[in-house]
Short mmCIF file of C-alpha atoms in Angstrom, two decimals:
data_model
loop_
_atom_site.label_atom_id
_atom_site.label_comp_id
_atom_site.label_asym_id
_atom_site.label_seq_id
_atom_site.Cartn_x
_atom_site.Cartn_y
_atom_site.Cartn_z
CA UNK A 1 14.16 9.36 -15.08
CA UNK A 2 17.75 7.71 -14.82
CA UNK A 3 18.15 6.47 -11.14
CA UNK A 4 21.29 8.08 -9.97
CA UNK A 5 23.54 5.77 -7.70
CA UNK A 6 26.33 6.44 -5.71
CA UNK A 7 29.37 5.41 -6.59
CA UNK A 8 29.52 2.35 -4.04
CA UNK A 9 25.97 1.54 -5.32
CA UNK A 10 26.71 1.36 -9.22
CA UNK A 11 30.25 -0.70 -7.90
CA UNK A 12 27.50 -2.90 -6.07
CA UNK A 13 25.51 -2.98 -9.34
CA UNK A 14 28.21 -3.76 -11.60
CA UNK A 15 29.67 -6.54 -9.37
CA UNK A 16 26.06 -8.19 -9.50
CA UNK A 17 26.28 -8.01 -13.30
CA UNK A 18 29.25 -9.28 -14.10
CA UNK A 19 28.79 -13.00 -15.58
CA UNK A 20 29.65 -15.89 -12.61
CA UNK A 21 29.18 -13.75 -9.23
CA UNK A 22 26.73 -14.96 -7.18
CA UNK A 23 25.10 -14.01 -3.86
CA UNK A 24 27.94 -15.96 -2.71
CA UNK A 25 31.02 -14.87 -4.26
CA UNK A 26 29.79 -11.32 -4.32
CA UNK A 27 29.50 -11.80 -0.07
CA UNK A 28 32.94 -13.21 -0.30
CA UNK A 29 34.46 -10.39 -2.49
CA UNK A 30 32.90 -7.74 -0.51
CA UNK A 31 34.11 -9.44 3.26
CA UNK A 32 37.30 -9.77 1.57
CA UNK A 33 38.08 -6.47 0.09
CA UNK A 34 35.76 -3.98 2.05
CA UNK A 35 32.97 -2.56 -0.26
CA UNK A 36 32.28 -2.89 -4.28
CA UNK A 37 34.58 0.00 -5.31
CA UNK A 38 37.33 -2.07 -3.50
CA UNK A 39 36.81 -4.82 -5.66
CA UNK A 40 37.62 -3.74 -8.76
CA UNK A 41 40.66 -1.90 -7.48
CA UNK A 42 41.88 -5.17 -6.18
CA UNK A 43 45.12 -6.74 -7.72
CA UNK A 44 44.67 -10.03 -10.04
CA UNK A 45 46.54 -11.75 -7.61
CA UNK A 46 44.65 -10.61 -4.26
CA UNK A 47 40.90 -11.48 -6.74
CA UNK A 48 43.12 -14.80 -7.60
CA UNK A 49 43.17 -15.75 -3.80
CA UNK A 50 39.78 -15.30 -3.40
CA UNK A 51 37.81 -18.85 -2.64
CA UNK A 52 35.27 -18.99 -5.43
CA UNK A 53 37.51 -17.10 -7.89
CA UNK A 54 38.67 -19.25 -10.77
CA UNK A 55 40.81 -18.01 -14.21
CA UNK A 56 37.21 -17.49 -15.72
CA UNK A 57 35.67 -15.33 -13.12
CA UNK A 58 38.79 -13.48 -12.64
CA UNK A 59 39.06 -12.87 -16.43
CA UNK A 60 35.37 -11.62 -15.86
CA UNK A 61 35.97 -9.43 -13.02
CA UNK A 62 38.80 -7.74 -14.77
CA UNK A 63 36.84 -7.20 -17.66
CA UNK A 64 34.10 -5.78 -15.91
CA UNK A 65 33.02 -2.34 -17.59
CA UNK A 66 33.35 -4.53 -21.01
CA UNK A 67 31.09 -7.56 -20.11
CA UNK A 68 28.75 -5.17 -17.72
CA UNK A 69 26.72 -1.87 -18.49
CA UNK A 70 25.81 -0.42 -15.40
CA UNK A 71 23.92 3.18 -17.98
CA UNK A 72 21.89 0.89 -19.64
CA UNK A 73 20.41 -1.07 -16.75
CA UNK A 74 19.80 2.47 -14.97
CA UNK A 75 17.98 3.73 -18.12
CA UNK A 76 15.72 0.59 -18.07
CA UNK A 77 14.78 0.84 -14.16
CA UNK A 78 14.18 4.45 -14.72
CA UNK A 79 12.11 4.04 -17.73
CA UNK A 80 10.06 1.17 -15.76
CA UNK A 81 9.72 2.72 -11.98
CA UNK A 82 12.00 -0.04 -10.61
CA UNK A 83 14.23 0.57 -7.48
CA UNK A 84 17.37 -0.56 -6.95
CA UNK A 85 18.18 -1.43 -3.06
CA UNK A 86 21.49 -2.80 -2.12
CA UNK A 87 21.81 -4.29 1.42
CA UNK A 88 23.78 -1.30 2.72
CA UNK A 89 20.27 0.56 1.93
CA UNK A 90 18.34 1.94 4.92
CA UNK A 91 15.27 0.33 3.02
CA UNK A 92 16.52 -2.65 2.30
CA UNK A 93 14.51 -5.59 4.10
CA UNK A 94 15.44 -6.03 7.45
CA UNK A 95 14.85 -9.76 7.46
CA UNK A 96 17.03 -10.32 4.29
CA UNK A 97 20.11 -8.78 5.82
CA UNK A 98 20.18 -11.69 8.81
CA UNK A 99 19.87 -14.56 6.16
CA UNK A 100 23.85 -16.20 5.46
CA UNK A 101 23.57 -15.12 1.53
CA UNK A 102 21.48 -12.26 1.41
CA UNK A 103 20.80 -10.69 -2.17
CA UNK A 104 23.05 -7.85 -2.75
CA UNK A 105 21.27 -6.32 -4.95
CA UNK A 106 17.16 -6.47 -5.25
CA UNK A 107 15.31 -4.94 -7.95
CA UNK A 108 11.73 -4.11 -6.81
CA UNK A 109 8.58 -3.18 -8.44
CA UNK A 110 5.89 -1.62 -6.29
CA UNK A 111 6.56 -0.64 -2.72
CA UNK A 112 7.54 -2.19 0.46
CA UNK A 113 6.39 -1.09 3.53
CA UNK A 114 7.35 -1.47 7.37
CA UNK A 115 4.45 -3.71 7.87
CA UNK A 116 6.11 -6.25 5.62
CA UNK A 117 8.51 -7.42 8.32
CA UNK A 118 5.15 -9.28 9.21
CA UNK A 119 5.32 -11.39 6.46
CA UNK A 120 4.53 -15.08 5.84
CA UNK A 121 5.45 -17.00 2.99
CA UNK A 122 3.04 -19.64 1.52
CA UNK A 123 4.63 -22.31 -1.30
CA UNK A 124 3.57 -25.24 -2.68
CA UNK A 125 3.33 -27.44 -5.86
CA UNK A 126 2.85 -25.67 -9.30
CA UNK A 127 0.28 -28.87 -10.33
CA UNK A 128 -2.09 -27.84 -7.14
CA UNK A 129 -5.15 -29.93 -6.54
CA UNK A 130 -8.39 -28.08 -5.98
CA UNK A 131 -7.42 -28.82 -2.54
CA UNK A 132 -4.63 -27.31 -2.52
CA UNK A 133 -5.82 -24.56 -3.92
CA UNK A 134 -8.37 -23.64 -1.67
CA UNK A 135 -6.34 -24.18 0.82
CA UNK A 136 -4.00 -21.83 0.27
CA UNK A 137 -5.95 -19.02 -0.86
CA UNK A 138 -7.29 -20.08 2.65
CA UNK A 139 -5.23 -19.40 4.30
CA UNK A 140 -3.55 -16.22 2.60
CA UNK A 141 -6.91 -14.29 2.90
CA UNK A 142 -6.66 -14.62 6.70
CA UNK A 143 -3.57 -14.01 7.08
CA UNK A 144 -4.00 -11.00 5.27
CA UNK A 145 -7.24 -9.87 6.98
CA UNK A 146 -4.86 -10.72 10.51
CA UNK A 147 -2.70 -8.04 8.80
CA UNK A 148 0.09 -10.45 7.87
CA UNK A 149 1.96 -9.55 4.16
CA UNK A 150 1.76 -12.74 2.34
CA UNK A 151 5.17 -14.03 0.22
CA UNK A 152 4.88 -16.26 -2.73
CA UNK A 153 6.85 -16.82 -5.90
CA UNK A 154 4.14 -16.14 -8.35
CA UNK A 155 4.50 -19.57 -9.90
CA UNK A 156 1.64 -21.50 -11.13
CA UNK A 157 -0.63 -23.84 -8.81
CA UNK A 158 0.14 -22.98 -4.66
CA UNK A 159 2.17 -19.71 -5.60
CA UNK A 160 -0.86 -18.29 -7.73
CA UNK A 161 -3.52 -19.11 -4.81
CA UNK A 162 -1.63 -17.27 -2.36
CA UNK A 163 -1.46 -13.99 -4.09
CA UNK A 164 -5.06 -14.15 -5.13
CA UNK A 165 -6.01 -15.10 -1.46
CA UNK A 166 -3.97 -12.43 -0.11
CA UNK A 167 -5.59 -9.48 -2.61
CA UNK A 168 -8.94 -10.83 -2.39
CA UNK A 169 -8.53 -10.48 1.51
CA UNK A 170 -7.48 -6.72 0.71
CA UNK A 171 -4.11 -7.52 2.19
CA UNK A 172 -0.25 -7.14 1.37
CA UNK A 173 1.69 -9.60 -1.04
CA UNK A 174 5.07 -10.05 -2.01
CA UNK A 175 6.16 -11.85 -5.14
CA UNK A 176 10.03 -13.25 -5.38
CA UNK A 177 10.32 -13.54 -8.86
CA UNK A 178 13.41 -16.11 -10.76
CA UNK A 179 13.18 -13.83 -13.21
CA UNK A 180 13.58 -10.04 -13.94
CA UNK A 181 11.32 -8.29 -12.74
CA UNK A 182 9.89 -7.41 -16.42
CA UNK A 183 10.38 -10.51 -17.36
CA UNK A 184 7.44 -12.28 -15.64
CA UNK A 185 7.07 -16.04 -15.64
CA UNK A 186 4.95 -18.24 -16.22
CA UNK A 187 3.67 -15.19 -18.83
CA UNK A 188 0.00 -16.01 -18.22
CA UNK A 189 0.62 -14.24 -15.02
CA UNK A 190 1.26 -10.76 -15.86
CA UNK A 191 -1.98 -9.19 -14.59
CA UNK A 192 -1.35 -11.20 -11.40
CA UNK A 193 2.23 -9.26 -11.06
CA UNK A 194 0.30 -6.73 -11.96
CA UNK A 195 -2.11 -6.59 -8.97
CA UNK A 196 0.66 -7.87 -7.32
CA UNK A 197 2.75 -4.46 -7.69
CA UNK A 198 -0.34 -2.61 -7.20
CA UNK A 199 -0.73 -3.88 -3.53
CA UNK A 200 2.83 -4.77 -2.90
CA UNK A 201 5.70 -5.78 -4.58
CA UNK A 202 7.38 -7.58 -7.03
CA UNK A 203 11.19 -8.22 -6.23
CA UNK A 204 14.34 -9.86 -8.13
CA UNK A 205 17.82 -10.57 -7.63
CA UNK A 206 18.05 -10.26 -11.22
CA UNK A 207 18.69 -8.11 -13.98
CA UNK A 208 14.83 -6.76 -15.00
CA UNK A 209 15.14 -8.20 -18.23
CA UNK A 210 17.03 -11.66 -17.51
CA UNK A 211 14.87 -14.81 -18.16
CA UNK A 212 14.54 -17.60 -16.15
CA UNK A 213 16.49 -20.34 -15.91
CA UNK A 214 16.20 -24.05 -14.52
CA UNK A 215 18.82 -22.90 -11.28
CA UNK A 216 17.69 -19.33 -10.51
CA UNK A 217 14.05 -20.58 -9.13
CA UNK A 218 15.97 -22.90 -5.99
CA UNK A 219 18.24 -19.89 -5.91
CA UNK A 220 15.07 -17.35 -5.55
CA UNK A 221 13.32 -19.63 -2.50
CA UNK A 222 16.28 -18.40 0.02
CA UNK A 223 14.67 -15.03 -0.43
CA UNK A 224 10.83 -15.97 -0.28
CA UNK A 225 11.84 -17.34 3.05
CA UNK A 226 14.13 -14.92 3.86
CA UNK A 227 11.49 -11.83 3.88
CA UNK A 228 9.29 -14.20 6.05
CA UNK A 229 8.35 -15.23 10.05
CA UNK A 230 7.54 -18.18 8.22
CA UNK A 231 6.90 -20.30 5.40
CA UNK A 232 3.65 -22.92 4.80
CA UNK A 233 4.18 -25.49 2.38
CA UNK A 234 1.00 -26.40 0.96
CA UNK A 235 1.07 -29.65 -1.07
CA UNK A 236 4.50 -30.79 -1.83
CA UNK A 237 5.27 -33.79 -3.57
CA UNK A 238 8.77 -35.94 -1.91
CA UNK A 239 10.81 -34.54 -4.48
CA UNK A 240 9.12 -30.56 -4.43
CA UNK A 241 11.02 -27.52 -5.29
CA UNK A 242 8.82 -26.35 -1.97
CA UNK A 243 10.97 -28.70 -0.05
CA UNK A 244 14.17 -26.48 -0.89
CA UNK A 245 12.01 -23.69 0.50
CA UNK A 246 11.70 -25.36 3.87
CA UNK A 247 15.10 -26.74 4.06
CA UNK A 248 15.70 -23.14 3.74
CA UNK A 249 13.72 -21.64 6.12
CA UNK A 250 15.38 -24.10 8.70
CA UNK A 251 18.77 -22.46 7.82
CA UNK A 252 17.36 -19.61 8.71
CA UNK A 253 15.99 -20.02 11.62
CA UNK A 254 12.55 -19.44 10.37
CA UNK A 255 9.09 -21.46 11.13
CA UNK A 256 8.66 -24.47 8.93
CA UNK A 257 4.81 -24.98 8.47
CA UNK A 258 3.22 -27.77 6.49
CA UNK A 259 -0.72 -28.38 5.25
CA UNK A 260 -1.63 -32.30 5.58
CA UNK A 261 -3.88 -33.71 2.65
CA UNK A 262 -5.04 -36.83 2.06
CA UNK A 263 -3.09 -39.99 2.57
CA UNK A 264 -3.27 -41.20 -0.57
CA UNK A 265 -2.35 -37.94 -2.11
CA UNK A 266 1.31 -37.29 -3.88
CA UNK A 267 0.73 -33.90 -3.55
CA UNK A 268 0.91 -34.34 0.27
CA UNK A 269 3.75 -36.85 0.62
CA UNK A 270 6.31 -33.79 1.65
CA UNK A 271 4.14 -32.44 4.08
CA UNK A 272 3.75 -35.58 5.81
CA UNK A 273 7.31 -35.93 5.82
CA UNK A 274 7.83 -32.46 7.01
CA UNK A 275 5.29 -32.78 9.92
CA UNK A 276 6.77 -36.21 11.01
CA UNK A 277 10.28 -33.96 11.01
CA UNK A 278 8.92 -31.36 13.75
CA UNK A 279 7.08 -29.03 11.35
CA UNK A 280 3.62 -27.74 13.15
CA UNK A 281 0.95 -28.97 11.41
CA UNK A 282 -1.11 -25.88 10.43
CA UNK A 283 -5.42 -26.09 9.99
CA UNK A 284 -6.07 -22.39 10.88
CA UNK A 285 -3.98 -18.62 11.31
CA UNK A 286 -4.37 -19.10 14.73
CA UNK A 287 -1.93 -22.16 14.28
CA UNK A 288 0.64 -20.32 13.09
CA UNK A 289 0.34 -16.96 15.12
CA UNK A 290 0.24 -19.38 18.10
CA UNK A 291 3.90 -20.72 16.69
CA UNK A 292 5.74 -17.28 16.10
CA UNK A 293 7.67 -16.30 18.11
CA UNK A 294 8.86 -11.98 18.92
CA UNK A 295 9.85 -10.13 16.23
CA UNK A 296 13.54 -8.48 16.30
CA UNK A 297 12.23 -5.45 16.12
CA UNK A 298 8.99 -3.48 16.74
CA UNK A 299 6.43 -2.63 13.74
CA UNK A 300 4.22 -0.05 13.31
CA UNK A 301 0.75 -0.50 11.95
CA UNK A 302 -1.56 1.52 10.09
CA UNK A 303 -3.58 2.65 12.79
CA UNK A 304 -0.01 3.43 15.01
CA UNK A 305 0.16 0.44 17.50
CA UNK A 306 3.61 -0.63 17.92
CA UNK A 307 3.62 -4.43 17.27
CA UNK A 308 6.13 -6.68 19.15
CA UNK A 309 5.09 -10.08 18.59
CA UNK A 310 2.71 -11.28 15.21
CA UNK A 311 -0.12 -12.54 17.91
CA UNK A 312 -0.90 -8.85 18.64
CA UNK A 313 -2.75 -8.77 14.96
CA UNK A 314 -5.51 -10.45 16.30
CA UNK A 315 -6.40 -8.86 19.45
CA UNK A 316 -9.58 -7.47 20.19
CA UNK A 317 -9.55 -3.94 21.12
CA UNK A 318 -10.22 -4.42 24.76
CA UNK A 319 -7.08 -7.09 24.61
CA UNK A 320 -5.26 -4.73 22.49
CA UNK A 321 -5.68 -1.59 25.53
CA UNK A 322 -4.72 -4.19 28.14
CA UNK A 323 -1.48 -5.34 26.54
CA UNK A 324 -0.35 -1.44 25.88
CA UNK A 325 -1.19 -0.98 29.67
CA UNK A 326 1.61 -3.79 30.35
CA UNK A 327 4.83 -2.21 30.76
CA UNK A 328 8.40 -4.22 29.44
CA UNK A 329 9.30 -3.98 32.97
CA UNK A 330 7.22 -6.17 35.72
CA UNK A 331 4.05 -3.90 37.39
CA UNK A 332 1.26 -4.99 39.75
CA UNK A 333 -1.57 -6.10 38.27
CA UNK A 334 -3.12 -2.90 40.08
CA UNK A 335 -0.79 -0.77 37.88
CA UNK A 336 -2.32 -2.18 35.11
CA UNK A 337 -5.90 -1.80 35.63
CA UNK A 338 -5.11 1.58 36.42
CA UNK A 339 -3.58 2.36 33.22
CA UNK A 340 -5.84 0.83 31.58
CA UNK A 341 -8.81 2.01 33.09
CA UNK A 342 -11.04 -1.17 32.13
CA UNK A 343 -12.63 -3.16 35.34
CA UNK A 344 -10.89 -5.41 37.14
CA UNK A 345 -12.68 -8.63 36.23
CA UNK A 346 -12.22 -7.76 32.57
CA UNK A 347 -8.31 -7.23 32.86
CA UNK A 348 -7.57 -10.80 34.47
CA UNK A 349 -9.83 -11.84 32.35
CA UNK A 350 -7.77 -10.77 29.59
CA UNK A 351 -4.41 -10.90 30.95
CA UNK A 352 -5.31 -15.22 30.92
CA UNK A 353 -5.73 -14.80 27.54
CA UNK A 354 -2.81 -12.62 26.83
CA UNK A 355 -0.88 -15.43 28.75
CA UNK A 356 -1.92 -18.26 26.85
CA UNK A 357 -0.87 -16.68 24.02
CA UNK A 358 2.32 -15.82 25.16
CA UNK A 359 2.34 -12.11 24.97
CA UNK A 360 2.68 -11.11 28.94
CA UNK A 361 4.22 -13.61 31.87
CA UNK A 362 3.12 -13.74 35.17
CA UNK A 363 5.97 -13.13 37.75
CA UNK A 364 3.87 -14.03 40.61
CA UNK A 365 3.23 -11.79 44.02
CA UNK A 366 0.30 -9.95 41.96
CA UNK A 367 3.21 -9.17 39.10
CA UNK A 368 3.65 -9.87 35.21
CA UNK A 369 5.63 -8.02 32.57
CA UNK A 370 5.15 -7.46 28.93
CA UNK A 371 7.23 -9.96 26.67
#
C-alpha cells in the first residue's frame, strides 16, 4: 500500500530528493521560506539569496519534479513497510529535533517506541580486537537488560557487537544506517538488520535504495548520537570515524564515554585521548547511569512507571516504591514513609541510596524532594 502524504510532507520529501540539499540547506530553505510547499513557490531570486544556494542547486531546485519522483519513492516504501517521518511528525524522535541539523526526513524500518528516548549509542572501530568486541557486546547486553535501547551503525567490528549484545540481552536496538534502508551495508549484515528491525529499528536519512558513499557515513554519526543520552566509543584508533561521533555528541550536548584498552593498543589510542579530554572512563553500566543526567521529558515503561532520570532502570523494587512516594515538591521524610508504607529504617535506608545516586535531594529540617 502507497503511503499517502500530505501535501507539506511529499514538499518535505521532494526537497530531500532533490540532488545537493542537505540537512543543512534543507534547514536553511525551510527557516527561510516557512515550510516545503513554500519552497518551491519561492522566486529564483529569493532561492538565489539563500546562503548555500549556488547556480547549480538553484537550477536543481527549479527543476525539481524533473530531477525528483516523489510516486515512485512512495510505491517503494509502501511495497517494503517503510515509514516516512518528517520532523514536523508527532512520532518523530524527540531527541533528533534538539540536535542543530536534524534529519528532515527519516526513513525507518521496524518500529520505534517511547522507551527509545532511553537510548545509548555504542561505536567503535570496524577492525575490533577480540577485546573490543567483548567489550562492547558487554556492555550492550546490560544496558539492554537495565532497559536502555542500544544505537549503533551496523558497521562491521564495534557496530556489529553492539547490536548482537543488545538482542542477545533481549533488549531494544537502533541501527543508523549511511545507506538506504534496503540497501544494507556491509551486505554480510543483512540478517543482522534483519533482527535488528525485528526488535527495533533500522533508520536512514536516505533514499531506501541509495548506496553508500565515502561522506554519508560521518554525515549518519550526527544522528547515532543524536537519538542517544550518550555515546561509548569502544576502541578508536587517533584518526577513527568514532571520533567524529564524539566530537558530535559534544555539539550536542550529549555524554561522551570512552572504553580504555591496553597501552600499547592502536585500537585504544582515541579513547585515551578522549578520557585525558574529560570523557568518563566507563568499566561497568553503573558508570554511565551514574553520569546521565534527567531526561527532558518523562518515559513510560513497559510495566507503567514513569521514568525521569535513566538511574531509575536499575532500582530495586523496594527503591523503586520509595522514589514514587517522593513528591517533585519537598515533603517530610514522615510523608514519605507514609506513602510508602515500608518501615522507617528501610526508607532512610533507601533514600541514602537514592541520594547518592542523585535521584532525590535532601533539603534539610527532616525534608527532601524528588529531582
Amino acid at each position: 500500500m502507497i503511503p499517502t502524504l500530505s501535501p507539506q510532507k511529499r514538499a518535505a520529501m521532494k526537497l530531500s530528493l532533490v540532488p545537493g540539499v542537505g540537512p543543512r540547506i534543507y534547514q536553511d530553505l525551510v527557516q527561510r521560506f516557512g515550510d516545503p510547499l513554500s519552497v518551491f513557490s519561492a522566486a529564483p531570486s529569493e532561492l538565489r539569496s539563500t546562503p548555500g544556494v549556488g547556480p547549480k542547486l538553484l537550477a536543481a531546485l527549479l527543476q525539481a519534479d524533473e530531477l525528483t519522483n516523489v510516486d515512485q519513492e512512495l510505491a517503494l516504501c509502501g511495497e517494503h513497510q517503510i515509514s516516512l517521518l518528517a520532523t514536523s511528525d508527532d512520532d518523530y524522535p524527540r531527541p533528533l529535533q534538539d540536535i542543530p541539523d536534524p534529519p528532515p526526513l527519516l526513513y525507518l524500518r521496524g518500529n520505534l517506541l517511547p522507551t527509545d528516548a532511553i537510548a545509548i549509542a555504542i561505536v567503535g572501530s570496524r577492525h575490533a580486537t577480540h577485546y573490543g568486541s567483548t567489550q562492547a557486546e558487554r556492555l550492550a547486553g546490560g544496558l539492554a537488560r537495565a532497559g536502555i535501547t542500544v544505537v549503533s551503525g551496523l558497521a562491521r567490528g564495534i557496530d556489529k557487537a553492539a547490536h548482537r549484545g543488545a538482542l542477545a540481552a533481549g533488549g531494544r536496538t537502533l541501527a543508523v544506517l549511511g545507506s538506504g534502508v534496503l540497501n544494507i551495508y556491509p551486505p554480510e549484515h543483512d540478517k543482522l538488520a534483519q533482527d535488528v528491525i525485528a526488535h527495533g529499528a533500522l533508520l536512514s536519512e536516505y533514499p531506501p535504495q541509495k548506496p553508500p558513499s565515502q561522506g554519508s557515513f560521518p554525515q549518519r554519526n550526527r544522528i547515532v548520537t543524536g537519538l542517544s543520552l550518550g555515546v561509548i566509543v569502544v576502541e578508536a584508533s587517533e584518526r577513527s570515524g568514532a571520533l567524529i561521533s564524539a566530537r558530535h555528541a559534544l555539539e550536542q550536548n550529549r555524554e561522551v564515554f570512552a572504553v580504555p584498552g591496553s597501552v600499547d593498543s592502536r585500537n585504544s589510542r582515541g579513547c585515551h585521548r578522549l578520557i585525558r579530554d574529560g570523557a568518563r572512563l566507563v568499566e561497568t553500566v553503573d558508570d554511565v547511569l551514574e553520569e546521565l543526567g534527567p531526561l527532558v521529558e518523562g518515559v513510560t515503561t513497559d510495566n507503567g512507571a514513569e521514568v525521569r532520570h535513566p538511574a531509575e532502570l536499575k532500582l530495586s523494587e523496594m527503591e523503586r516504591q520509595v522514589l514514587d512516594a517522593i513528591p517533585t515538591e519537598p515533603a517530610t521524610i514522615d510523608t514519605v514513609v507514609a506513602s510508602s508504607r515500608l518501615p522507617i529504617h528501610n526508607v532512610l535506608a533507601t533514600i541514602s541510596v537514592l541520594e547518592m545516586r542523585r535521584l532525590v535531594r535532601r533539603l534539610g529540617g527532616q525534608r527532601l524532594v524528588r529531582l
